[in-house]
Coordinates of C-alpha atoms in Angstrom, one line a residue:
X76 CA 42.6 -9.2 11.7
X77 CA 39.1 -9.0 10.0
X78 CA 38.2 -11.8 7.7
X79 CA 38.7 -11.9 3.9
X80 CA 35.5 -11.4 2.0
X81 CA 34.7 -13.8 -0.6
X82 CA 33.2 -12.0 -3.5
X83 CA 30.6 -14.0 -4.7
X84 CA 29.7 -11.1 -7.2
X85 CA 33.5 -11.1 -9.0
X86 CA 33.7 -15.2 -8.8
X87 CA 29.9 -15.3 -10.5
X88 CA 31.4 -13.1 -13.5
X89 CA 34.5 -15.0 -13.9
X90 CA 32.5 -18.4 -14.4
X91 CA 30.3 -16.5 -16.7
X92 CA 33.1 -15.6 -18.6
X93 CA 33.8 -19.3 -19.0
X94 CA 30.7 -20.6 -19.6
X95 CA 30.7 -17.6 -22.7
X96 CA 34.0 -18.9 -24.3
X97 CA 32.5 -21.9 -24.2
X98 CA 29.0 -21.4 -25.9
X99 CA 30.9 -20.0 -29.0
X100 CA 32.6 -23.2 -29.2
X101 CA 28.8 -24.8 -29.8
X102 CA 27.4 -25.2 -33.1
X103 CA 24.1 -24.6 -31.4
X104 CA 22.3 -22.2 -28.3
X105 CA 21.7 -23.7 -25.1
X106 CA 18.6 -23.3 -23.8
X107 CA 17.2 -22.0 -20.3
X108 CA 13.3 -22.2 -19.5
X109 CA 11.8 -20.9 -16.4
X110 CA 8.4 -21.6 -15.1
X111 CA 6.8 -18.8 -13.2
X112 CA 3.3 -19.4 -11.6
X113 CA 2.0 -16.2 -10.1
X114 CA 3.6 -12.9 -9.5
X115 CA 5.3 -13.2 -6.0
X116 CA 7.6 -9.5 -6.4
X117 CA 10.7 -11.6 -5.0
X118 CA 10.5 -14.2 -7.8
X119 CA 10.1 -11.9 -10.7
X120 CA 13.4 -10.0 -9.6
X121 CA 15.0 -13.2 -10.0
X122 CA 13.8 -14.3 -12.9
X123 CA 14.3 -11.5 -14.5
X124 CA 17.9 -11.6 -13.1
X125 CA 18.4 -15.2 -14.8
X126 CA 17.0 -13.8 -18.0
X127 CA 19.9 -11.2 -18.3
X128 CA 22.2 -13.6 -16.8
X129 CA 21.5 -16.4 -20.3
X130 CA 21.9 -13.0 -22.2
X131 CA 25.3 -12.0 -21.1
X132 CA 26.8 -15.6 -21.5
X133 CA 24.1 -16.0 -25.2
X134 CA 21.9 -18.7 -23.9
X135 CA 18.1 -18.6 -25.6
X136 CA 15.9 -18.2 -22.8
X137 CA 11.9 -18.3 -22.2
X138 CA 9.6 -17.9 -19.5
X139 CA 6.3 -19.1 -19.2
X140 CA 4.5 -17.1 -16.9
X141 CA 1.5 -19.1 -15.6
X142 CA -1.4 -17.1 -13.4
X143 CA -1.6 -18.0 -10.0
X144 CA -4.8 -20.5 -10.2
X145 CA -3.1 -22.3 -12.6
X146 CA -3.7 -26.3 -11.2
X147 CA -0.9 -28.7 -10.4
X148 CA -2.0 -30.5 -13.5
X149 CA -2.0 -27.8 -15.4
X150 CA 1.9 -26.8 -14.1
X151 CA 3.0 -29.9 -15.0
X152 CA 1.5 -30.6 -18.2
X153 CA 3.2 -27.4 -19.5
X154 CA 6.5 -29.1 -17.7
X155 CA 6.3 -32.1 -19.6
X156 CA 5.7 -30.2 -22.8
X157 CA 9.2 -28.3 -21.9
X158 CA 11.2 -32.0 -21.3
X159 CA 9.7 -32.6 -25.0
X160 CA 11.4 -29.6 -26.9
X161 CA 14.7 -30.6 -28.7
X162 CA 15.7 -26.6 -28.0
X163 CA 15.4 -26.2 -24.7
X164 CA 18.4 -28.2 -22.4
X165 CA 17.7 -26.9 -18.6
X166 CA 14.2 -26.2 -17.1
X167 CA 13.9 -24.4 -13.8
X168 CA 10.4 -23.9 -11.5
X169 CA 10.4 -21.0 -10.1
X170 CA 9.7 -21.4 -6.3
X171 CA 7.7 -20.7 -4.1
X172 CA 4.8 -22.3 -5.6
X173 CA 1.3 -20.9 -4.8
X174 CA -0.3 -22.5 -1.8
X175 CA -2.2 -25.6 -2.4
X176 CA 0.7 -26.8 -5.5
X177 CA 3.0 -29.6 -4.3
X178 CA 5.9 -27.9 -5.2
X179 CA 8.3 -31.3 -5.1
X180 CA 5.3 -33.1 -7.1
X181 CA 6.5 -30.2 -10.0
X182 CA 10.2 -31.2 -10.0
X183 CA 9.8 -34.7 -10.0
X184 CA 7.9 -34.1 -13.2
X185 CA 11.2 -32.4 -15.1
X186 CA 13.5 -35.0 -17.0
X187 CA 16.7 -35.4 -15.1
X188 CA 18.5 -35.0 -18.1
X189 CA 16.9 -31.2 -18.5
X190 CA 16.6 -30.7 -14.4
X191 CA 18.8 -27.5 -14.4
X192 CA 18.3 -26.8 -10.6
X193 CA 19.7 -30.4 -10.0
X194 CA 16.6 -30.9 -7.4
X195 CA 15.1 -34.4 -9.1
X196 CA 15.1 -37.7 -7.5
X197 CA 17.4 -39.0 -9.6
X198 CA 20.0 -36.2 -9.5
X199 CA 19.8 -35.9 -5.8
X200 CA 19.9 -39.7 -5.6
X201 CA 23.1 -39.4 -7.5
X202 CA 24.0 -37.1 -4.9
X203 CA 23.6 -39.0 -2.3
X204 CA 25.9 -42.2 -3.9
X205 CA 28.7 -39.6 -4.4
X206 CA 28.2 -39.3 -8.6
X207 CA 27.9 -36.2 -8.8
X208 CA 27.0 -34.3 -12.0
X209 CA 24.2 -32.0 -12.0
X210 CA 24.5 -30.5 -8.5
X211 CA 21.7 -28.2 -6.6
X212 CA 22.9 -24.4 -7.8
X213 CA 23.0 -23.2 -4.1
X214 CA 24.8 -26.1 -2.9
X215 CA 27.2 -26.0 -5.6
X216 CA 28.0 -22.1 -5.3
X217 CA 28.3 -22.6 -1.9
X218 CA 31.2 -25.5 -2.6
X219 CA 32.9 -23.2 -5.1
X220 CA 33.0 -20.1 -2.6
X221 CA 34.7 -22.3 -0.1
X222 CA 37.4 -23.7 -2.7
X223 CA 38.0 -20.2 -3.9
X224 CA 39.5 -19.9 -0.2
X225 CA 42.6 -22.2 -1.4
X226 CA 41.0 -23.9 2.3
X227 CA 41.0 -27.5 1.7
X228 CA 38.0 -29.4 2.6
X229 CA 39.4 -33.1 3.5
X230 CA 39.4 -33.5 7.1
X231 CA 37.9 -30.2 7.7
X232 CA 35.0 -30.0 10.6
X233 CA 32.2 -28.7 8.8
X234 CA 29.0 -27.6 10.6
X235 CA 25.3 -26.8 8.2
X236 CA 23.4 -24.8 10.5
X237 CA 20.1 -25.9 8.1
X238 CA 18.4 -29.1 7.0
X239 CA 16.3 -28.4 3.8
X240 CA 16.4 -30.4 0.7
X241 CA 17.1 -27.4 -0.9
X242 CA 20.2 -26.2 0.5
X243 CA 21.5 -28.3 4.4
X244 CA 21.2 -31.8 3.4
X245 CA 23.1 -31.3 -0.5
X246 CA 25.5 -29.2 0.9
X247 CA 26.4 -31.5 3.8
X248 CA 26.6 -34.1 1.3
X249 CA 28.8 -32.6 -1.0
X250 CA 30.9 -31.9 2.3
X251 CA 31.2 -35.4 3.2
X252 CA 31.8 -36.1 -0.5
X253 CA 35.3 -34.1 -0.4
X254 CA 35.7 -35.9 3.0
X255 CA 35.1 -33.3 5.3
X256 CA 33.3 -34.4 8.9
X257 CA 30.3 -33.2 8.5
X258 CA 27.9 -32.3 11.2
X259 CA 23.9 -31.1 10.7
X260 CA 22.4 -28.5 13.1
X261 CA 18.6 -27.9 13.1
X262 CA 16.0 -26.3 15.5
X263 CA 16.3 -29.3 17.9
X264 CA 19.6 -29.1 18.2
X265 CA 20.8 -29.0 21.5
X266 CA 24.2 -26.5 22.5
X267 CA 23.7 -24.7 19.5
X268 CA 26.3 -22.4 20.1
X269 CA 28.9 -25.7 21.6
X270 CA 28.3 -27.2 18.0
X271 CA 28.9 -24.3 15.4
X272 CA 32.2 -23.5 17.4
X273 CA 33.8 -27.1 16.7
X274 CA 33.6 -25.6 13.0
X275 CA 36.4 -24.8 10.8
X276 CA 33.9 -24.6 7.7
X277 CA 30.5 -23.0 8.8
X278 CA 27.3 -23.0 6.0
X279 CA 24.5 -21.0 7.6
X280 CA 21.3 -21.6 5.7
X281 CA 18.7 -21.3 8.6
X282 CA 16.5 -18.1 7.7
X283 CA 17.0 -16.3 10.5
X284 CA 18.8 -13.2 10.5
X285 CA 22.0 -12.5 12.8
X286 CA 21.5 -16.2 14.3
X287 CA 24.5 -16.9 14.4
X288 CA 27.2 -14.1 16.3
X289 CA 30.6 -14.0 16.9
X290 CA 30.9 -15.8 20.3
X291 CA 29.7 -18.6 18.3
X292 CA 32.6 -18.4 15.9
X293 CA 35.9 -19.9 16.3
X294 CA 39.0 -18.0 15.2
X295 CA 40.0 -18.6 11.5
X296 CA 36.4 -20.6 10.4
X297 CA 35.0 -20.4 6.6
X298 CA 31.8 -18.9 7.2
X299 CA 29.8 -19.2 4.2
X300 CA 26.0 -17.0 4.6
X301 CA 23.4 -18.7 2.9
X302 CA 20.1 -17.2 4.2
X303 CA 19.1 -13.5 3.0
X304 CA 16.3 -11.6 4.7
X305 CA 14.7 -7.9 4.7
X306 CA 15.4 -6.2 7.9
X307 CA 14.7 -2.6 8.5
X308 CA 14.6 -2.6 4.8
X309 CA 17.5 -4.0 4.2
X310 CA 19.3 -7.0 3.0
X311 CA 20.6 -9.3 5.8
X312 CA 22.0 -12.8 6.2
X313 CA 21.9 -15.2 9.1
X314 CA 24.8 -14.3 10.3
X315 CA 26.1 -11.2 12.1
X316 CA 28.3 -10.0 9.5
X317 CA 29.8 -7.1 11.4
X318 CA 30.9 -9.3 14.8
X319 CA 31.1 -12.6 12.9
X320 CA 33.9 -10.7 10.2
X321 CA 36.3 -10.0 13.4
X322 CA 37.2 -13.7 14.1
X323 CA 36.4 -15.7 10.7
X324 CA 38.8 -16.3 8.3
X325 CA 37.1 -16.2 5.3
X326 CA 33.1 -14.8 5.3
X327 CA 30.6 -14.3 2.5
X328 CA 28.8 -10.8 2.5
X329 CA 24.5 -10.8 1.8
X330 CA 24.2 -9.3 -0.6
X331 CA 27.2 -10.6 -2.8
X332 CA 28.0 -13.6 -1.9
X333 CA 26.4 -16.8 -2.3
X334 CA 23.1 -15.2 -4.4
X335 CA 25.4 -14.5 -7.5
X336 CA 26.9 -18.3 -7.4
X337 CA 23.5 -19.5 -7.3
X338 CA 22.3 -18.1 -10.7
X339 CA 26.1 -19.1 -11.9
X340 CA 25.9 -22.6 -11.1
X341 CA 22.7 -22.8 -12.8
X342 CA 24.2 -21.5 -16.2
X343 CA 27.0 -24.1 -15.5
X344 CA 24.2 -26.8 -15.0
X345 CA 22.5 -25.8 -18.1
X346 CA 25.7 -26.2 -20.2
X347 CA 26.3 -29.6 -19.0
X348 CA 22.9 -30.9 -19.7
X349 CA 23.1 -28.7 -22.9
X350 CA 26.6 -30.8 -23.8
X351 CA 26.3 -34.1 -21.8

């Protein structure tokens, strides 16, 4: 039987929905900034994407668009202007970064208390000590998409094909958080293929597309598709969708799935710093 698709896209709208009961509640307007340096096409699609997003749930939102030369300094000098502003509660950096900007030098410079993306020190640190609060938005989406499986996580073998700060290591910690064993794959791991099939909850966040097929797959596993790439023009995740679908249980589709959660959890973030 083919696997049950987790709809990232109807999940996204129903937290929205939430988070919109819940701003008329306020006696003020949360408030979303996004810091753009450059024009990289990829990142104006999803700014633009988190501007209508703060729309449809009536968050004010800005975005300072910064030209491409703009210095380090310069970057986060306007950031620190941002963590002054009474009106605005989350502030995002929109990466990638030009070339030549340390991109984590920029974060570290947001307050935690306004660090919407959950990627400071001190809210990873928090993190890592199991107090969570303001999560990573990918991470967390990806944590909601499994719950919304009715799987629980306790116990669980759970395999992160991926190691980045910005998605492998949170996730795997939230993981381990809800007591799930967790294990990290990276490009030096060895029996690839032996490893991912011990999993019964699979987070692919490698950026390579169709890396992982269905041999690779055990029967009934919650395979959750982080990575998105253009192939042939199209959108594709790191998994092999079509093969993989046969033997999972549960499967997240690119485009669809864990994208939509992403920009969800970062209205979600906002409203916490916005009420905290």
């Amino acid at each position: 039987m083919p696997a049950e698709i987790i709809d990232g896209s109807q999940i996204a709208k129903s937290i929205r929905s939430q988070i919109r009961r819940q701003v008329k509640k306020l006696k003020f307007t949360p408030g979303l900034v996004v810091v753009q340096v450059g024009d990289d096409p990829a990142s104006t699609i999803y700014v633009t994407n988190k501007e209508r997003d703060c729309k449809r749930v009536n968050f004010h939102s800005e975005v300072y668009k910064l030209p491409s030369n703009t210095s380090q300094a310069e970057i986060i000098d306007q950031v620190q202007l941002l963590n002054e502003r009474e009106d605005v509660h989350g502030i995002i950096v929109q990466m990638p970064l030009p070339t030549g900007i340390d991109g984590q030098a920029v974060i570290d410079a947001i307050s935690p208390e306004k660090d919407a993306d959950g990627l400071s020190p001190v809210n990873l640190g928090n993190l890592l000590i199991n107090r969570e609060r303001v999560t990573p938005c990918t991470p967390t989406g990806v944590i909601r998409l499994i719950e919304s499986t009715g799987v629980a996580v306790e116990g669980k073998r759970a395999v992160c094909l991926g190691r980045s700060s910005l998605v492998g290591k949170p996730v795997g910690l939230m993981l381990l958080n809800r007591n799930a064993t967790v294990t990290y794959c990276h490009t030096r791991t060895r029996n690839l293929a032996e490893e991912i099939r011990q999993a019964e909850i699979l987070v692919v966040a490698a950026g390579k597309p169709g890396i992982v097929t269905a041999p690779m797959v055990s029967e009934g596993t919650v395979v959750i598709d982080v990575g998105i790439s253009r192939v042939n023009g199209r959108a594709a995740g790191d998994v092999d969708y079509e093969s993989v679908r046969n033997v999972a249980g549960f499967i997240t589709p690119v485009p669809g799935g864990v994208g939509p959660m992403t920009r969800a959890m970062l209205l979600e973030n906002t409203l916490k710093l916005a009420t905290a």
